[in-house]
Amino acid sequence: MNKLKTVKHALAAAAFMVCSLQNVYAMGTQPPADSEATYTKTKYPIVLVHGVLGFDSLLGMDYFYGIPAELQRSGAQVYVAQVSPADSYEKRGEQLLEQVQRIVAMTGAQKVNLIGHSMGSPTSRYVASVRPDLVASVTSVGGVNKGSKVADALRGVLPAGSVAESVAVAAGGAFASLIRLFSTGSSLSQDELATLNSLTTAGTLAFNSRHPQAVPTTACGEGAYQVNGIHYFSWSGAQPYTNPLDVGDPLLAATGLVFGAEPNDGLVSSCSSNLGQVIRNNYRFNHLDETNMFFGLGNILETSPVTLFRQHANRLRNLGV
């Protein structure tokens, strides 16, 4: 336990140094001091939605590391949703819908602003599709909006009904259980096979045929900025390896090879991440950097992800949502 605490303290110290450098680099993007108290004060609550194998806190590391507190500090009302770490878009969407309904009832707000990372994007899009009256905006961050070639590659080497598929599903379940053991996340049931099938290009395109709102009709373009009164946005990264101190970077660098020369964040291509108004799809982030996940250890030469979430909350505020 002492060794674990030492490692956590060392990582936290390294993260502090990285974040300090990022803040210096991003000073030009900070809001004026006189607007600080209400800079992120949106009309409707912000709901952050995690991706596959999501959690709220794992050994002291938050999925959206430092983001909720920073948004709240300057006026936002923020909730972090907990849906199944592994299941289909629709199942996760139904779980999210229940939480949105509770938030609306609890706060008296008419709607919410959904910000979904990775698989959290189609999860959020589902809620906006079936209950547009409860959603003011949907924002995709590194979202799997047209599928992932990593999922396609896995599906290719794991034929349906094969022994390899059964072994992989069992391994995935064991890994998810390990995450649960060391985290304070959701205890909801999970379906690893449904997750894989959803994340493939074919699975996502089938989902999009049922819930097409704001999905680009061109290969790498933008989608409708507004559908059924709901504003749609997206941003993502395009650099799988960004920081040698981040233990997740080597894995993302390896999975990023599946995309060849196509820009990607290690799990999702830049073009696949596009939804509605594309703020930018080539930040120097990988898939984990996009939510500041690994104690904020990201690219010190790029704007802090926390700053991007703050800027976006201000964008929503200025839209009146």
Tab-separated table of C-alpha atoms in Angstrom:
chain	number	residue	atom	x	y	z
A	1	MET	CA	0.000	0.000	0.000
A	2	ASN	CA	2.873	2.384	0.814
A	3	LYS	CA	4.380	1.791	-2.614
A	4	LEU	CA	0.989	2.470	-4.212
A	5	LYS	CA	0.664	5.735	-2.290
A	6	THR	CA	4.189	6.732	-3.355
A	7	VAL	CA	3.357	6.084	-7.017
A	8	LYS	CA	0.088	8.047	-6.731
A	9	HIS	CA	1.878	10.995	-5.089
A	10	ALA	CA	4.577	10.968	-7.770
A	11	LEU	CA	1.961	10.899	-10.536
A	12	ALA	CA	0.003	13.699	-8.894
A	13	ALA	CA	3.168	15.820	-8.647
A	14	ALA	CA	3.999	15.165	-12.300
A	15	ALA	CA	0.431	16.003	-13.291
A	16	PHE	CA	0.631	19.289	-11.375
A	17	MET	CA	3.767	20.255	-13.281
A	18	VAL	CA	2.182	19.340	-16.635
A	19	CYS	CA	-1.019	21.254	-15.855
A	20	SER	CA	0.994	24.294	-14.752
A	21	LEU	CA	2.877	24.295	-18.060
A	22	GLN	CA	-0.381	23.854	-19.981
A	23	ASN	CA	-1.935	26.759	-18.135
A	24	VAL	CA	1.024	28.969	-18.992
A	25	TYR	CA	0.791	27.907	-22.631
A	26	ALA	CA	-2.961	28.565	-22.711
A	27	MET	CA	-2.991	31.930	-20.921
A	28	GLY	CA	-4.104	33.679	-24.071
A	29	THR	CA	-7.316	31.635	-24.111
A	30	GLN	CA	-8.413	32.405	-20.534
A	31	PRO	CA	-11.568	34.502	-19.991
A	32	PRO	CA	-11.387	38.111	-18.772
A	33	ALA	CA	-11.175	38.360	-14.972
A	34	ASP	CA	-14.408	40.338	-14.667
A	35	SER	CA	-16.423	37.450	-16.220
A	36	GLU	CA	-14.822	34.673	-14.178
A	37	ALA	CA	-17.656	34.185	-11.684
A	38	THR	CA	-20.210	33.430	-14.410
A	39	TYR	CA	-18.007	32.352	-17.327
A	40	THR	CA	-19.380	28.784	-17.402
A	41	LYS	CA	-22.837	29.513	-15.960
A	42	THR	CA	-25.089	27.845	-18.521
A	43	LYS	CA	-28.880	28.158	-18.393
A	44	TYR	CA	-29.280	24.383	-18.093
A	45	PRO	CA	-27.194	21.860	-16.101
A	46	ILE	CA	-24.228	20.195	-17.783
A	47	VAL	CA	-24.167	16.377	-17.718
A	48	LEU	CA	-20.844	14.652	-18.461
A	49	VAL	CA	-21.169	11.141	-19.934
A	50	HIS	CA	-18.282	8.655	-19.828
A	51	GLY	CA	-17.239	6.216	-22.524
A	52	VAL	CA	-16.621	2.467	-22.524
A	53	LEU	CA	-15.225	1.005	-19.279
A	54	GLY	CA	-16.005	4.341	-17.665
A	55	PHE	CA	-15.813	5.061	-13.941
A	56	ASP	CA	-16.086	8.103	-11.712
A	57	SER	CA	-12.871	7.650	-9.712
A	58	LEU	CA	-10.186	4.955	-10.025
A	59	LEU	CA	-7.414	4.990	-7.391
A	60	GLY	CA	-7.896	8.726	-7.007
A	61	MET	CA	-8.044	9.402	-10.762
A	62	ASP	CA	-11.302	10.866	-12.075
A	63	TYR	CA	-12.532	10.037	-15.570
A	64	PHE	CA	-13.140	13.766	-16.169
A	65	TYR	CA	-10.096	14.782	-14.137
A	66	GLY	CA	-10.527	18.246	-12.624
A	67	ILE	CA	-13.203	19.244	-15.137
A	68	PRO	CA	-16.419	19.278	-13.037
A	69	ALA	CA	-14.795	21.310	-10.233
A	70	GLU	CA	-13.388	23.846	-12.669
A	71	LEU	CA	-16.731	24.274	-14.434
A	72	GLN	CA	-18.534	24.668	-11.110
A	73	ARG	CA	-15.984	27.202	-9.891
A	74	SER	CA	-17.101	29.672	-12.535
A	75	GLY	CA	-20.835	29.118	-12.310
A	76	ALA	CA	-21.852	25.839	-13.980
A	77	GLN	CA	-24.154	23.256	-12.465
A	78	VAL	CA	-22.482	19.926	-13.317
A	79	TYR	CA	-23.475	16.265	-12.996
A	80	VAL	CA	-21.377	13.217	-13.927
A	81	ALA	CA	-23.588	10.420	-15.246
A	82	GLN	CA	-22.953	6.755	-14.485
A	83	VAL	CA	-24.061	4.271	-17.142
A	84	SER	CA	-22.972	0.698	-17.856
A	85	PRO	CA	-19.230	0.487	-18.554
A	86	ALA	CA	-20.020	-1.986	-21.346
A	87	ASP	CA	-23.298	-2.345	-23.213
A	88	SER	CA	-25.036	-1.231	-26.403
A	89	TYR	CA	-25.624	2.410	-27.284
A	90	GLU	CA	-29.352	1.986	-26.690
A	91	LYS	CA	-29.028	0.291	-23.288
A	92	ARG	CA	-26.618	2.950	-22.072
A	93	GLY	CA	-28.875	5.604	-23.588
A	94	GLU	CA	-31.876	4.357	-21.616
A	95	GLN	CA	-29.815	4.438	-18.414
A	96	LEU	CA	-28.708	7.987	-19.192
A	97	LEU	CA	-32.286	9.027	-19.932
A	98	GLU	CA	-33.355	7.896	-16.448
A	99	GLN	CA	-30.620	10.050	-14.909
A	100	VAL	CA	-31.502	13.045	-17.061
A	101	GLN	CA	-35.111	12.758	-15.924
A	102	ARG	CA	-33.967	12.687	-12.288
A	103	ILE	CA	-31.710	15.716	-12.787
A	104	VAL	CA	-34.508	17.691	-14.420
A	105	ALA	CA	-36.904	16.777	-11.601
A	106	MET	CA	-34.318	17.564	-8.934
A	107	THR	CA	-33.161	20.925	-10.293
A	108	GLY	CA	-36.369	22.226	-11.822
A	109	ALA	CA	-34.488	22.797	-15.087
A	110	GLN	CA	-36.407	22.050	-18.273
A	111	LYS	CA	-33.421	20.570	-20.110
A	112	VAL	CA	-29.760	19.572	-19.822
A	113	ASN	CA	-26.589	20.009	-21.865
A	114	LEU	CA	-25.059	16.596	-22.591
A	115	ILE	CA	-21.299	16.257	-23.154
A	116	GLY	CA	-20.305	12.696	-24.036
A	117	HIS	CA	-16.818	11.288	-24.440
A	118	SER	CA	-16.113	8.368	-26.773
A	119	MET	CA	-19.047	5.926	-26.475
A	120	GLY	CA	-20.720	8.614	-24.367
A	121	SER	CA	-21.420	10.516	-27.580
A	122	PRO	CA	-23.860	8.030	-29.187
A	123	THR	CA	-25.219	7.392	-25.671
A	124	SER	CA	-26.054	11.100	-25.430
A	125	ARG	CA	-27.315	11.242	-28.996
A	126	TYR	CA	-29.805	8.480	-28.175
A	127	VAL	CA	-31.355	10.572	-25.394
A	128	ALA	CA	-31.550	13.618	-27.666
A	129	SER	CA	-33.228	11.497	-30.348
A	130	VAL	CA	-35.917	9.905	-28.174
A	131	ARG	CA	-36.508	12.825	-25.790
A	132	PRO	CA	-35.527	16.050	-27.581
A	133	ASP	CA	-37.669	18.014	-25.120
A	134	LEU	CA	-35.160	17.238	-22.343
A	135	VAL	CA	-31.965	18.199	-24.207
A	136	ALA	CA	-30.628	21.653	-25.049
A	137	SER	CA	-27.325	20.560	-26.594
A	138	VAL	CA	-25.217	17.494	-27.335
A	139	THR	CA	-21.435	17.732	-27.506
A	140	SER	CA	-19.247	14.875	-28.707
A	141	VAL	CA	-15.670	14.708	-27.383
A	142	GLY	CA	-13.648	12.074	-29.241
A	143	GLY	CA	-17.005	10.488	-30.040
A	144	VAL	CA	-17.484	7.212	-31.893
A	145	ASN	CA	-19.979	8.726	-34.323
A	146	LYS	CA	-19.172	6.554	-37.339
A	147	GLY	CA	-17.555	3.586	-35.612
A	148	SER	CA	-13.966	2.666	-34.791
A	149	LYS	CA	-11.478	0.746	-36.918
A	150	VAL	CA	-10.068	-0.691	-33.696
A	151	ALA	CA	-13.439	-2.342	-33.024
A	152	ASP	CA	-13.555	-3.479	-36.666
A	153	ALA	CA	-10.116	-5.093	-36.301
A	154	LEU	CA	-11.160	-6.878	-33.105
A	155	ARG	CA	-14.386	-8.083	-34.696
A	156	GLY	CA	-12.349	-9.364	-37.649
A	157	VAL	CA	-10.144	-11.599	-35.497
A	158	LEU	CA	-13.017	-12.639	-33.206
A	159	PRO	CA	-15.597	-14.345	-35.453
A	160	ALA	CA	-19.099	-14.505	-34.002
A	161	GLY	CA	-19.598	-17.667	-31.962
A	162	SER	CA	-15.910	-18.617	-32.003
A	163	VAL	CA	-13.806	-19.766	-29.069
A	164	ALA	CA	-11.635	-16.673	-29.567
A	165	GLU	CA	-14.700	-14.462	-29.125
A	166	SER	CA	-15.689	-16.249	-25.900
A	167	VAL	CA	-12.171	-15.931	-24.480
A	168	ALA	CA	-11.987	-12.233	-25.390
A	169	VAL	CA	-15.390	-11.506	-23.854
A	170	ALA	CA	-14.359	-13.292	-20.653
A	171	ALA	CA	-11.104	-11.339	-20.531
A	172	GLY	CA	-12.967	-8.086	-21.102
A	173	GLY	CA	-15.383	-8.910	-18.318
A	174	ALA	CA	-12.526	-9.722	-15.946
A	175	PHE	CA	-10.807	-6.420	-16.767
A	176	ALA	CA	-14.030	-4.499	-16.196
A	177	SER	CA	-14.471	-6.271	-12.855
A	178	LEU	CA	-10.925	-5.284	-11.879
A	179	ILE	CA	-11.702	-1.652	-12.663
A	180	ARG	CA	-14.813	-1.894	-10.499
A	181	LEU	CA	-12.786	-3.340	-7.641
A	182	PHE	CA	-10.524	-0.287	-7.495
A	183	SER	CA	-13.076	2.355	-8.460
A	184	THR	CA	-16.260	3.925	-7.166
A	185	GLY	CA	-18.112	3.724	-10.455
A	186	SER	CA	-21.297	2.081	-11.611
A	187	SER	CA	-22.502	-1.335	-10.417
A	188	LEU	CA	-24.783	-1.694	-13.452
A	189	SER	CA	-24.706	-4.944	-15.411
A	190	GLN	CA	-22.612	-5.084	-18.561
A	191	ASP	CA	-22.474	-6.797	-21.951
A	192	GLU	CA	-19.008	-6.750	-23.536
A	193	LEU	CA	-20.170	-8.348	-26.791
A	194	ALA	CA	-22.915	-5.750	-27.266
A	195	THR	CA	-20.281	-3.066	-26.730
A	196	LEU	CA	-17.967	-4.464	-29.397
A	197	ASN	CA	-20.786	-4.884	-31.899
A	198	SER	CA	-22.000	-1.328	-31.285
A	199	LEU	CA	-18.548	0.211	-31.688
A	200	THR	CA	-17.845	-1.348	-35.096
A	201	THR	CA	-18.418	0.735	-38.201
A	202	ALA	CA	-21.373	-1.468	-39.187
A	203	GLY	CA	-22.888	-1.320	-35.701
A	204	THR	CA	-22.572	2.445	-35.455
A	205	LEU	CA	-23.950	3.053	-38.947
A	206	ALA	CA	-26.965	0.901	-38.045
A	207	PHE	CA	-27.436	3.021	-34.909
A	208	ASN	CA	-27.096	6.186	-37.019
A	209	SER	CA	-29.857	5.002	-39.355
A	210	ARG	CA	-32.186	5.015	-36.343
A	211	HIS	CA	-30.761	8.177	-34.764
A	212	PRO	CA	-29.256	10.298	-37.562
A	213	GLN	CA	-29.436	13.731	-35.940
A	214	ALA	CA	-26.389	15.919	-36.747
A	215	VAL	CA	-24.304	13.050	-38.164
A	216	PRO	CA	-22.320	14.329	-41.186
A	217	THR	CA	-23.561	12.994	-44.514
A	218	THR	CA	-20.088	13.383	-46.060
A	219	ALA	CA	-16.993	11.367	-45.181
A	220	CYS	CA	-15.291	14.043	-43.101
A	221	GLY	CA	-17.612	17.022	-43.012
A	222	GLU	CA	-19.851	18.675	-40.482
A	223	GLY	CA	-23.405	17.748	-39.574
A	224	ALA	CA	-26.418	19.958	-38.946
A	225	TYR	CA	-25.652	22.528	-36.269
A	226	GLN	CA	-29.167	22.327	-34.857
A	227	VAL	CA	-31.849	19.614	-35.031
A	228	ASN	CA	-35.198	19.679	-33.217
A	229	GLY	CA	-34.011	22.785	-31.373
A	230	ILE	CA	-30.920	20.956	-30.039
A	231	HIS	CA	-27.425	22.344	-30.674
A	232	TYR	CA	-24.770	19.809	-31.730
A	233	PHE	CA	-20.981	20.205	-31.399
A	234	SER	CA	-17.843	18.085	-31.474
A	235	TRP	CA	-14.108	18.178	-30.932
A	236	SER	CA	-11.388	15.522	-30.731
A	237	GLY	CA	-7.681	14.787	-30.739
A	238	ALA	CA	-5.379	13.389	-33.402
A	239	GLN	CA	-2.150	12.362	-31.647
A	240	PRO	CA	-2.086	8.870	-30.078
A	241	TYR	CA	1.194	9.350	-28.166
A	242	THR	CA	1.530	12.606	-26.214
A	243	ASN	CA	3.333	12.102	-22.891
A	244	PRO	CA	5.933	9.487	-21.820
A	245	LEU	CA	4.663	9.658	-18.217
A	246	ASP	CA	1.170	8.470	-19.239
A	247	VAL	CA	1.015	4.664	-19.014
A	248	GLY	CA	-1.901	4.576	-21.474
A	249	ASP	CA	0.039	6.199	-24.316
A	250	PRO	CA	1.950	3.097	-25.550
A	251	LEU	CA	-1.322	1.172	-25.889
A	252	LEU	CA	-2.982	4.023	-27.803
A	253	ALA	CA	0.098	4.370	-30.015
A	254	ALA	CA	-0.265	0.666	-30.857
A	255	THR	CA	-4.014	0.753	-31.530
A	256	GLY	CA	-3.525	3.929	-33.553
A	257	LEU	CA	-1.538	1.912	-36.105
A	258	VAL	CA	-4.812	0.328	-37.260
A	259	PHE	CA	-5.767	3.650	-38.869
A	260	GLY	CA	-2.696	3.859	-41.096
A	261	ALA	CA	-2.161	7.450	-42.241
A	262	GLU	CA	-5.658	8.541	-41.166
A	263	PRO	CA	-5.544	11.093	-38.292
A	264	ASN	CA	-6.772	9.522	-35.056
A	265	ASP	CA	-6.572	9.714	-31.264
A	266	GLY	CA	-5.595	6.064	-30.848
A	267	LEU	CA	-9.150	4.706	-30.805
A	268	VAL	CA	-11.282	6.963	-33.025
A	269	SER	CA	-10.429	8.634	-36.322
A	270	SER	CA	-10.785	12.398	-36.559
A	271	CYS	CA	-13.398	12.104	-39.292
A	272	SER	CA	-15.436	9.545	-37.343
A	273	SER	CA	-15.527	11.899	-34.365
A	274	ASN	CA	-17.252	14.700	-36.293
A	275	LEU	CA	-20.770	15.663	-35.232
A	276	GLY	CA	-22.740	18.846	-35.831
A	277	GLN	CA	-20.515	21.916	-35.614
A	278	VAL	CA	-16.911	20.723	-35.536
A	279	ILE	CA	-14.946	22.984	-33.237
A	280	ARG	CA	-11.720	21.177	-34.098
A	281	ASN	CA	-10.779	17.534	-34.716
A	282	ASN	CA	-6.994	17.674	-34.592
A	283	TYR	CA	-6.004	18.765	-31.096
A	284	ARG	CA	-2.707	17.216	-30.011
A	285	PHE	CA	-4.566	14.845	-27.665
A	286	ASN	CA	-5.024	11.115	-27.532
A	287	HIS	CA	-8.269	9.446	-26.491
A	288	LEU	CA	-7.522	9.642	-22.761
A	289	ASP	CA	-6.161	13.190	-22.908
A	290	GLU	CA	-9.519	14.421	-24.199
A	291	THR	CA	-11.015	14.196	-20.694
A	292	ASN	CA	-7.768	15.064	-18.886
A	293	MET	CA	-7.999	11.512	-17.562
A	294	PHE	CA	-4.631	10.261	-16.392
A	295	PHE	CA	-4.098	12.928	-13.713
A	296	GLY	CA	-3.926	15.536	-16.476
A	297	LEU	CA	-0.804	14.050	-18.070
A	298	GLY	CA	-1.198	15.222	-21.647
A	299	ASN	CA	0.638	17.213	-24.272
A	300	ILE	CA	2.279	20.222	-22.588
A	301	LEU	CA	2.349	22.018	-25.963
A	302	GLU	CA	-1.439	21.878	-26.360
A	303	THR	CA	-4.230	23.807	-24.670
A	304	SER	CA	-5.395	22.099	-21.485
A	305	PRO	CA	-8.528	19.952	-21.958
A	306	VAL	CA	-9.953	21.709	-18.892
A	307	THR	CA	-9.701	24.995	-20.763
A	308	LEU	CA	-11.582	23.507	-23.730
A	309	PHE	CA	-14.441	22.369	-21.487
A	310	ARG	CA	-14.538	25.845	-19.899
A	311	GLN	CA	-14.589	27.546	-23.281
A	312	HIS	CA	-17.348	25.264	-24.447
A	313	ALA	CA	-19.483	25.902	-21.374
A	314	ASN	CA	-19.090	29.605	-22.133
A	315	ARG	CA	-20.094	28.929	-25.751
A	316	LEU	CA	-23.282	27.244	-24.517
A	317	ARG	CA	-23.888	30.106	-22.081
A	318	ASN	CA	-23.635	32.640	-24.900
A	319	LEU	CA	-26.165	30.585	-26.907
A	320	GLY	CA	-28.590	30.887	-24.019
A	321	VAL	CA	-28.591	27.197	-23.136
